[in-house]
Short mmCIF file of C-alpha atoms and ligand atoms in Angstrom, two decimals:
data_model
loop_
_atom_site.label_atom_id
_atom_site.label_comp_id
_atom_site.label_asym_id
_atom_site.label_seq_id
_atom_site.Cartn_x
_atom_site.Cartn_y
_atom_site.Cartn_z
CA MET X 1 -11.79 201.28 180.93
CA SER X 2 -14.48 203.79 180.25
CA THR X 3 -16.95 205.37 182.75
CA LYS X 4 -20.05 205.15 182.57
CA TYR X 5 -22.89 207.16 184.30
CA PHE X 6 -26.57 206.11 185.47
CA PRO X 7 -29.15 208.06 185.18
CA LYS X 8 -29.69 211.22 187.34
CA ASP X 9 -31.54 210.45 190.14
CA PHE X 10 -31.19 206.53 190.01
CA LEU X 11 -32.66 205.27 193.53
CA TRP X 12 -29.49 203.27 194.86
CA GLY X 13 -30.52 201.09 197.37
CA ALA X 14 -30.71 198.67 200.04
CA ALA X 15 -33.61 195.96 200.44
CA THR X 16 -34.17 194.22 203.75
CA ALA X 17 -37.65 191.94 204.94
CA SER X 18 -39.38 192.06 207.78
CA TYR X 19 -39.30 188.27 209.39
CA GLN X 20 -35.68 188.19 208.21
CA ILE X 21 -33.77 191.29 210.12
CA GLU X 22 -36.45 191.95 212.78
CA GLY X 23 -36.95 190.02 215.68
CA SER X 24 -39.07 190.59 218.89
CA PRO X 25 -41.87 188.98 216.27
CA LEU X 26 -44.45 188.51 219.46
CA ALA X 27 -43.26 192.39 220.54
CA ASP X 28 -45.79 194.79 221.85
CA GLY X 29 -48.88 192.97 221.24
CA ALA X 30 -47.76 191.92 217.49
CA GLY X 31 -49.68 188.50 216.61
CA SER X 32 -47.57 185.17 215.98
CA SER X 33 -46.89 185.31 211.82
CA ILE X 34 -46.82 181.58 209.32
CA TRP X 35 -43.26 181.94 209.44
CA HIS X 36 -42.53 182.20 213.34
CA ARG X 37 -44.89 178.91 213.39
CA PHE X 38 -42.72 177.40 210.81
CA SER X 39 -39.67 178.39 211.74
CA HIS X 40 -40.43 176.93 215.58
CA THR X 41 -41.70 173.61 213.65
CA PRO X 42 -38.42 171.48 214.52
CA GLY X 43 -37.01 170.39 211.09
CA ASN X 44 -37.97 172.86 208.69
CA ILE X 45 -34.91 175.12 209.36
CA LEU X 46 -31.19 174.34 209.40
CA ASN X 47 -29.75 174.25 212.36
CA GLY X 48 -33.23 175.19 214.46
CA ASP X 49 -32.93 178.53 213.41
CA THR X 50 -35.78 181.16 213.94
CA GLY X 51 -36.10 184.91 213.09
CA ASP X 52 -36.92 185.40 217.30
CA VAL X 53 -33.28 187.45 217.27
CA ALA X 54 -32.32 187.78 213.96
CA ALA X 55 -30.47 191.30 213.04
CA ASP X 56 -32.29 192.42 216.01
CA HIS X 57 -33.57 195.59 213.75
CA TYR X 58 -36.92 196.08 215.38
CA ARG X 59 -34.61 197.40 218.26
CA ARG X 60 -31.74 198.70 216.75
CA TYR X 61 -33.36 200.16 213.58
CA LYS X 62 -31.26 203.99 214.17
CA GLU X 63 -28.22 202.71 214.17
CA ASP X 64 -28.69 200.45 211.08
CA ILE X 65 -30.77 203.80 209.58
CA ALA X 66 -27.27 205.77 210.48
CA LEU X 67 -25.43 203.11 209.16
CA MET X 68 -27.94 203.67 205.22
CA LYS X 69 -26.59 207.33 205.95
CA GLU X 70 -23.07 206.33 206.41
CA MET X 71 -22.86 204.30 203.26
CA GLY X 72 -24.84 207.18 201.42
CA LEU X 73 -28.20 204.88 200.60
CA LYS X 74 -30.40 207.01 198.45
CA GLY X 75 -33.24 204.30 199.20
CA TYR X 76 -34.03 201.29 201.35
CA ARG X 77 -36.81 198.60 200.65
CA PHE X 78 -38.05 196.96 203.59
CA SER X 79 -41.35 195.44 204.60
CA ILE X 80 -44.16 195.52 206.87
CA ALA X 81 -45.04 192.56 209.46
CA TRP X 82 -48.61 192.58 208.54
CA PRO X 83 -49.29 190.86 212.32
CA ARG X 84 -47.54 193.90 213.64
CA ILE X 85 -50.30 195.73 212.80
CA TYR X 86 -53.29 193.45 212.69
CA PRO X 87 -52.13 190.72 214.85
CA TYR X 88 -55.38 188.77 214.13
CA GLY X 89 -54.26 189.36 210.48
CA LYS X 90 -57.80 191.60 210.83
CA GLY X 91 -59.97 193.68 213.00
CA LYS X 92 -58.14 195.14 216.04
CA ILE X 93 -55.33 196.99 215.08
CA ASN X 94 -52.17 196.86 217.16
CA VAL X 95 -51.23 200.59 217.76
CA LYS X 96 -47.63 199.74 219.12
CA GLY X 97 -46.51 197.89 215.96
CA MET X 98 -48.04 200.87 213.48
CA ASP X 99 -45.87 203.02 215.95
CA PHE X 100 -42.66 201.13 215.21
CA TYR X 101 -43.10 201.81 211.00
CA ASP X 102 -43.82 205.36 211.76
CA ARG X 103 -40.86 205.80 213.79
CA LEU X 104 -38.92 203.78 210.94
CA VAL X 105 -40.29 205.69 208.33
CA ASP X 106 -39.79 209.39 209.82
CA GLU X 107 -36.37 208.22 210.68
CA LEU X 108 -35.14 207.82 206.98
CA LEU X 109 -36.87 210.98 205.93
CA GLU X 110 -34.85 212.60 208.68
CA ALA X 111 -31.67 210.87 207.27
CA GLY X 112 -32.57 211.51 203.57
CA ILE X 113 -33.48 208.04 202.49
CA THR X 114 -36.04 207.24 200.17
CA PRO X 115 -38.49 204.45 202.01
CA PHE X 116 -39.53 201.78 199.60
CA ILE X 117 -42.65 199.90 201.38
CA THR X 118 -43.21 196.23 200.33
CA LEU X 119 -46.57 195.40 202.64
CA TYR X 120 -46.10 191.55 202.00
CA HIS X 121 -42.75 189.78 202.27
CA TRP X 122 -44.16 186.27 203.80
CA ASP X 123 -45.16 186.78 206.96
CA LEU X 124 -48.81 186.10 207.36
CA PRO X 125 -50.65 186.61 210.11
CA ALA X 126 -51.08 182.79 211.70
CA THR X 127 -55.05 183.31 211.88
CA LEU X 128 -55.53 183.86 208.84
CA GLN X 129 -53.48 180.42 207.63
CA ASP X 130 -55.82 178.73 210.24
CA LEU X 131 -58.89 180.36 207.61
CA GLY X 132 -56.96 178.94 204.82
CA GLY X 133 -54.57 181.90 203.84
CA TRP X 134 -53.69 182.80 200.21
CA ALA X 135 -56.35 179.46 199.33
CA ASN X 136 -58.57 181.35 201.01
CA ARG X 137 -60.76 183.99 198.30
CA ASP X 138 -61.19 186.23 201.39
CA ILE X 139 -57.94 186.75 201.82
CA ALA X 140 -58.40 189.31 198.60
CA CYS X 141 -60.02 191.98 200.90
CA TRP X 142 -58.24 190.98 204.59
CA PHE X 143 -55.19 191.75 202.19
CA ALA X 144 -56.68 195.17 200.79
CA ASP X 145 -58.00 196.08 204.25
CA TYR X 146 -54.52 195.85 205.62
CA ALA X 147 -52.74 197.83 202.71
CA ASP X 148 -55.52 200.58 202.80
CA TYR X 149 -54.67 200.99 206.24
CA MET X 150 -50.86 201.36 205.79
CA PHE X 151 -51.39 203.64 202.84
CA GLN X 152 -54.13 205.75 205.38
CA ARG X 153 -51.22 205.64 208.03
CA LEU X 154 -47.80 205.95 206.22
CA GLY X 155 -49.47 207.44 203.06
CA ASP X 156 -48.18 211.13 204.03
CA ARG X 157 -44.63 210.05 203.97
CA VAL X 158 -44.55 207.56 201.59
CA GLU X 159 -44.79 207.26 197.74
CA ASN X 160 -42.73 203.82 196.54
CA TRP X 161 -45.00 200.43 197.64
CA SER X 162 -45.23 197.22 196.31
CA THR X 163 -47.45 194.92 197.26
CA LEU X 164 -46.21 191.10 196.98
CA ASN X 165 -43.16 190.06 197.52
CA GLU X 166 -42.01 187.11 195.14
CA PRO X 167 -46.20 185.70 194.70
CA TRP X 168 -44.15 183.12 192.88
CA VAL X 169 -41.89 181.85 195.61
CA VAL X 170 -45.10 181.88 198.06
CA ALA X 171 -47.30 179.61 195.78
CA PHE X 172 -44.64 177.32 194.87
CA VAL X 173 -42.09 176.99 197.71
CA GLY X 174 -44.82 177.67 200.23
CA HIS X 175 -47.52 175.17 198.73
CA LEU X 176 -46.04 172.69 196.16
CA PHE X 177 -42.49 171.84 197.48
CA GLY X 178 -43.56 172.67 200.78
CA GLU X 179 -40.12 174.70 202.09
CA HIS X 180 -41.29 177.64 203.02
CA ALA X 181 -44.33 178.30 205.52
CA PRO X 182 -47.00 176.92 205.55
CA GLY X 183 -45.02 174.13 203.99
CA MET X 184 -47.51 172.67 202.14
CA LYS X 185 -47.21 170.15 198.75
CA ASP X 186 -50.06 170.62 196.67
CA ILE X 187 -49.94 171.78 193.48
CA TYR X 188 -53.57 172.79 193.24
CA SER X 189 -53.18 174.97 196.29
CA ALA X 190 -49.92 176.99 194.79
CA PHE X 191 -51.76 178.03 191.68
CA LEU X 192 -55.12 179.03 193.51
CA VAL X 193 -52.84 181.27 196.10
CA THR X 194 -51.23 182.54 192.46
CA HIS X 195 -54.95 183.57 191.80
CA ASN X 196 -55.58 184.81 194.51
CA GLN X 197 -52.28 186.44 195.20
CA LEU X 198 -52.54 188.30 191.77
CA ARG X 199 -56.88 188.98 193.11
CA ALA X 200 -55.59 190.83 196.09
CA HIS X 201 -53.04 192.65 194.32
CA SER X 202 -55.03 194.13 191.99
CA LYS X 203 -57.74 195.25 195.13
CA ALA X 204 -54.94 196.77 197.02
CA VAL X 205 -54.19 198.53 194.02
CA ARG X 206 -57.52 200.24 193.54
CA ALA X 207 -57.46 200.77 197.33
CA PHE X 208 -54.00 202.69 196.71
CA ARG X 209 -55.90 204.97 193.65
CA GLU X 210 -58.60 205.81 196.00
CA ALA X 211 -55.97 206.90 199.06
CA ASN X 212 -54.65 209.39 196.30
CA ILE X 213 -50.93 209.57 197.88
CA ALA X 214 -49.00 212.51 196.29
CA ASN X 215 -46.58 211.45 194.09
CA GLY X 216 -47.54 207.46 194.74
CA LYS X 217 -46.18 204.65 193.07
CA ILE X 218 -47.43 201.51 193.29
CA GLY X 219 -46.04 198.21 191.54
CA ILE X 220 -45.18 194.20 192.33
CA THR X 221 -41.67 192.44 193.13
CA LEU X 222 -41.21 189.34 190.69
CA SER X 223 -38.73 186.59 191.02
CA ASN X 224 -36.80 185.38 188.10
CA THR X 225 -34.57 183.18 186.81
CA SER X 226 -33.25 183.16 183.13
CA HIS X 227 -33.76 180.32 181.65
CA ASP X 228 -31.87 179.39 178.61
CA PRO X 229 -32.61 176.50 176.32
CA ALA X 230 -29.83 173.77 176.49
CA THR X 231 -29.74 173.23 172.54
CA ASP X 232 -31.39 174.67 170.17
CA SER X 233 -33.40 171.78 169.16
CA MET X 234 -37.16 173.44 169.39
CA GLU X 235 -38.27 170.49 172.22
CA ASP X 236 -35.34 172.33 174.53
CA LYS X 237 -36.49 176.00 173.46
CA ILE X 238 -40.53 175.20 173.95
CA ALA X 239 -39.30 173.70 177.76
CA ALA X 240 -37.40 176.75 178.19
CA LYS X 241 -40.04 178.98 177.43
CA VAL X 242 -42.82 176.86 179.39
CA ALA X 243 -40.12 177.85 182.24
CA HIS X 244 -40.02 181.27 181.50
CA GLU X 245 -43.76 181.97 181.69
CA TRP X 246 -44.56 179.83 184.78
CA ASN X 247 -41.30 180.76 187.14
CA ASN X 248 -40.47 184.32 185.93
CA TYR X 249 -42.61 187.54 185.47
CA PRO X 250 -44.70 186.57 182.75
CA LEU X 251 -46.63 184.05 185.29
CA PHE X 252 -48.64 187.31 187.28
CA LEU X 253 -47.54 190.24 184.75
CA HIS X 254 -49.76 188.96 181.72
CA PRO X 255 -52.85 188.37 183.75
CA ILE X 256 -52.23 192.18 185.23
CA TYR X 257 -51.33 193.74 181.92
CA TYR X 258 -52.97 191.49 179.30
CA GLY X 259 -56.40 190.07 181.54
CA ASP X 260 -55.15 185.94 181.23
CA TYR X 261 -52.55 183.59 182.42
CA PRO X 262 -49.53 182.71 179.55
CA ASP X 263 -50.51 180.66 176.63
CA THR X 264 -47.89 177.73 177.86
CA VAL X 265 -49.26 178.22 181.27
CA LYS X 266 -52.82 177.51 179.74
CA GLU X 267 -51.46 174.41 177.45
CA PHE X 268 -49.48 172.89 180.33
CA LEU X 269 -51.06 173.53 183.74
CA LYS X 270 -54.56 174.35 182.85
CA GLU X 271 -55.68 171.45 185.00
CA TYR X 272 -54.09 173.24 187.80
CA LEU X 273 -55.95 176.11 187.41
CA PRO X 274 -58.47 177.04 189.69
CA LYS X 275 -61.88 176.27 187.43
CA ASN X 276 -63.90 179.38 185.96
CA TYR X 277 -60.59 181.38 186.93
CA TYR X 278 -61.11 183.92 183.98
CA LYS X 279 -64.05 185.28 185.79
CA ASP X 280 -61.50 187.28 188.09
CA MET X 281 -59.53 188.04 185.15
CA GLU X 282 -61.21 191.82 184.66
CA GLU X 283 -60.61 192.17 188.44
CA ILE X 284 -56.73 191.31 188.07
CA LYS X 285 -56.25 193.38 185.29
CA GLU X 286 -55.49 196.73 186.36
CA GLU X 287 -52.43 199.20 186.38
CA ILE X 288 -49.65 199.09 188.09
CA ASP X 289 -46.72 201.84 187.56
CA PHE X 290 -43.94 199.67 188.25
CA VAL X 291 -42.39 196.55 187.86
CA GLY X 292 -40.10 195.20 190.53
CA ILE X 293 -37.83 192.75 189.38
CA ASN X 294 -35.47 190.40 191.68
CA TYR X 295 -32.96 188.50 189.97
CA TYR X 296 -29.93 185.94 191.22
CA SER X 297 -28.96 183.76 188.69
CA GLY X 298 -30.04 181.59 185.40
CA ASP X 299 -30.01 178.10 184.54
CA LEU X 300 -30.45 176.07 181.13
CA VAL X 301 -33.57 173.84 180.53
CA LYS X 302 -33.89 170.53 178.83
CA PHE X 303 -36.75 169.04 177.52
CA ASP X 304 -37.96 166.58 179.63
CA PRO X 305 -41.26 164.44 179.70
CA ASP X 306 -41.20 163.35 183.07
CA SER X 307 -41.62 166.99 184.67
CA PRO X 308 -44.82 168.38 184.66
CA LEU X 309 -43.46 171.49 182.99
CA GLY X 310 -41.76 169.24 180.28
CA GLY X 311 -38.24 170.30 181.18
CA LYS X 312 -35.91 170.22 183.84
CA SER X 313 -33.03 172.55 184.74
CA VAL X 314 -29.41 171.83 183.66
CA LYS X 315 -26.12 173.53 185.41
CA ARG X 316 -23.20 175.00 182.95
CA GLY X 317 -20.54 174.53 184.85
CA LEU X 318 -20.56 178.85 185.95
CA PRO X 319 -19.13 179.62 189.06
CA LYS X 320 -21.59 179.31 191.86
CA THR X 321 -22.23 181.42 195.20
CA GLU X 322 -22.49 179.86 198.58
CA MET X 323 -26.58 179.02 197.53
CA GLY X 324 -25.37 176.73 194.74
CA TRP X 325 -26.86 179.26 192.05
CA GLU X 326 -24.60 179.71 188.87
CA ILE X 327 -23.53 183.76 188.78
CA TYR X 328 -24.62 184.54 185.06
CA PRO X 329 -25.12 188.08 185.10
CA GLU X 330 -26.61 188.21 180.99
CA GLY X 331 -29.35 186.92 182.44
CA PHE X 332 -29.99 189.76 184.11
CA TYR X 333 -29.97 191.39 180.93
CA LYS X 334 -32.34 189.14 179.42
CA ILE X 335 -34.68 189.44 181.96
CA LEU X 336 -34.81 193.20 182.24
CA LYS X 337 -34.58 193.63 178.19
CA GLY X 338 -37.63 191.09 177.97
CA LEU X 339 -39.36 192.27 180.48
CA GLN X 340 -39.25 195.41 178.27
CA ASP X 341 -40.00 194.23 175.69
CA GLU X 342 -43.23 191.52 176.44
CA TYR X 343 -45.26 194.02 178.42
CA ASN X 344 -43.39 197.86 178.28
CA PRO X 345 -43.81 198.66 182.05
CA LYS X 346 -44.05 202.12 182.64
CA GLU X 347 -41.13 202.24 185.05
CA VAL X 348 -38.60 199.22 186.62
CA TYR X 349 -36.73 198.49 189.50
CA VAL X 350 -34.36 196.04 190.34
CA THR X 351 -36.06 195.17 193.93
CA GLU X 352 -32.90 192.66 195.14
CA ASN X 353 -30.16 191.15 193.38
CA GLY X 354 -27.11 189.90 195.32
CA ALA X 355 -25.00 186.62 196.36
CA ALA X 356 -24.39 184.79 199.36
CA PHE X 357 -20.86 184.04 199.91
CA ASP X 358 -18.57 182.59 202.84
CA ASP X 359 -17.70 186.01 204.33
CA LYS X 360 -14.83 185.96 207.03
CA VAL X 361 -14.16 188.93 209.30
CA GLU X 362 -10.45 189.55 209.53
CA ASN X 363 -8.54 191.89 211.57
CA GLY X 364 -12.22 193.95 211.92
CA GLU X 365 -13.23 194.11 208.59
CA VAL X 366 -14.91 192.03 206.03
CA HIS X 367 -13.24 191.44 202.32
CA ASP X 368 -15.80 189.94 200.00
CA HIS X 369 -14.12 190.64 196.59
CA LYS X 370 -16.53 188.09 195.04
CA ARG X 371 -19.35 190.08 195.90
CA ILE X 372 -17.72 193.14 194.49
CA ASP X 373 -17.35 190.77 191.55
CA TYR X 374 -20.72 190.14 191.36
CA LEU X 375 -22.25 193.11 191.78
CA LYS X 376 -19.95 195.39 189.64
CA LYS X 377 -21.19 192.41 186.80
CA HIS X 378 -25.04 193.15 187.75
CA PHE X 379 -24.19 196.82 187.17
CA GLU X 380 -22.91 196.62 183.78
CA MET X 381 -25.53 194.41 182.66
CA ALA X 382 -28.29 197.21 184.68
CA HIS X 383 -26.56 199.68 182.37
CA LYS X 384 -27.00 197.89 178.97
CA ALA X 385 -30.47 197.55 179.57
CA ILE X 386 -30.92 201.47 180.44
CA GLU X 387 -28.70 201.81 177.26
CA ASP X 388 -30.96 199.69 175.05
CA GLY X 389 -34.12 201.33 176.55
CA VAL X 390 -35.27 199.03 179.81
CA LYS X 391 -36.88 202.28 181.73
CA LEU X 392 -34.60 201.09 185.20
CA LYS X 393 -35.33 203.77 187.89
CA GLY X 394 -33.45 202.14 190.63
CA TYR X 395 -31.79 199.09 192.52
CA PHE X 396 -31.80 197.49 195.79
CA VAL X 397 -29.04 195.43 196.36
CA TRP X 398 -29.80 192.24 198.36
CA SER X 399 -29.14 192.98 200.94
CA LEU X 400 -28.04 195.72 203.83
CA LEU X 401 -27.54 193.16 206.55
CA ASP X 402 -27.01 189.82 206.47
CA ASN X 403 -30.02 188.65 207.85
CA PHE X 404 -32.25 184.77 208.37
CA GLU X 405 -32.22 183.37 204.63
CA TRP X 406 -35.40 181.18 205.19
CA ALA X 407 -34.99 177.33 205.17
CA PHE X 408 -31.30 177.59 205.23
CA GLY X 409 -31.09 179.88 208.72
CA TYR X 410 -28.12 182.37 209.17
CA SER X 411 -25.58 180.27 207.27
CA LYS X 412 -26.17 182.46 204.08
CA ARG X 413 -24.81 185.98 204.21
CA PHE X 414 -26.48 188.21 202.06
CA GLY X 415 -25.53 191.63 203.29
CA ILE X 416 -23.38 194.49 202.06
CA VAL X 417 -23.10 194.88 206.56
CA TYR X 418 -21.59 191.74 207.85
CA VAL X 419 -23.60 191.09 211.67
CA ASP X 420 -22.19 189.03 213.97
CA TYR X 421 -24.99 187.02 215.91
CA ASN X 422 -23.40 186.38 218.72
CA THR X 423 -22.77 190.38 219.60
CA GLN X 424 -25.25 192.06 216.68
CA LYS X 425 -22.46 194.14 215.65
CA ARG X 426 -22.23 195.31 212.56
CA ILE X 427 -19.50 195.78 210.29
CA ILE X 428 -19.53 197.43 206.86
CA LYS X 429 -18.12 194.95 204.35
CA ASP X 430 -15.46 195.79 201.61
CA SER X 431 -18.54 195.48 199.47
CA GLY X 432 -20.64 198.17 201.11
CA LYS X 433 -17.42 200.88 201.15
CA TRP X 434 -17.41 199.69 197.42
CA TYR X 435 -21.49 200.25 196.84
CA SER X 436 -20.76 203.49 198.53
CA GLN X 437 -18.65 204.88 195.93
CA ILE X 438 -21.06 203.37 192.92
CA ILE X 439 -23.82 205.17 194.52
CA LYS X 440 -21.88 208.80 195.41
CA ASN X 441 -20.01 208.95 191.76
CA ASN X 442 -23.41 207.33 190.05
CA SER X 443 -20.83 205.69 187.45
CA LEU X 444 -19.32 202.55 187.13
CA ASP X 445 -15.76 202.57 185.58
CA PHE X 446 -15.81 199.61 182.88
O1 AZF T 1 -32.74 184.24 198.43
C1 AZF T 1 -32.34 185.92 198.44
C2 AZF T 1 -33.46 186.18 199.06
N1 AZF T 1 -34.78 185.74 197.45
N2 AZF T 1 -35.99 186.67 197.41
C3 AZF T 1 -36.16 187.23 198.98
C4 AZF T 1 -35.97 187.22 199.76
O2 AZF T 1 -36.49 186.99 201.19
C5 AZF T 1 -34.54 186.58 200.01
O3 AZF T 1 -33.51 186.38 201.07
CA1 CA T 2 -50.70 209.71 207.88
#
């Protein structure tokens, strides 16, 4: 057993998102979001759950920040609900909505916790969806205006900003698979949404440069699944490469760093890319300060001529989390190392990593050993990645609190803090206590 230390000032934190924890979606003048609509549309969410109350964080934020302080978190990643700021997506500002985030940031700073803001984590103002949402090219301006206003209001106290959370999930789960808001099933819209999110992201980055925020850093947060070829055959290897370049960070980083979509996306999916997309690439190619990596799991990819991507996902019989996702820590290393090798970002943050397990309260405690084991294995891989040159500067566990897990509602618990939704009581799980020690020692014994 040896002790391995993480770099000095490594930013250990926890992550959440507005619609998943806040509740009070229409309070104090906030506008409706596409997730308010989607969760209130019967049939979309397990058990008919909605984000109407969630973890009641909009009202309990001070108590939650006290919990973060008790656990010794260095950082806290959270998202701004665009419809609280602009109830109609643009135009009129809602002062009370802005005040909530002003107070939240001040409370975090008072607790010595570094704020890490995500500008968009899926709760698009519903009125913008009525104008076409992310499929409307004008959203690049709508988003950049919203981003610029946030930079003006919070830029004096917040240095770390991520524009979009998991734009792949927004584009494909929301516009092709139809399982997320706005519930569309149109592959052409999904690629148009991919493209417009890139345009919006880079326009916001330029606004960020203009805002001249002292020590400011801006990036983007991308979802990733580690895709390995099912066999050594060339067919499976190509299928795994296509899956990687479409499903993971390359789909967005290739345009941002190199000004074009990845080769396999252009080769296999050109039909679906917006016509004349290339004209926007100069605008999209815009330097960022860090890449946010979200990682949960991996799979095997087998050549499959019937699939539009030429491949299908295959399980390998590994232990799974409550989400049915295989536990594959090696994939975490592959994604982090692959990112550094392929794009050489200035900095990398793990903006999400964690697991859902069937947590139970026993005598006022939650002995979530499986989550501790999951996190420990992934921390080991993160440490190995740093040793191998990945410029990893911080790690945010998903999630601080049990919360609204989108189409699964409250049935899946990812928190290091347990939430009893009947009483809104919080219980720091064993994993939260264990994590506190890791942060305090800034090291792992393995
Ligand atoms: O599925 C777990 C998490 N994945 N990334 C986005 C978050 O909003 C999810 O809760
Ligand atoms: Ca200010």
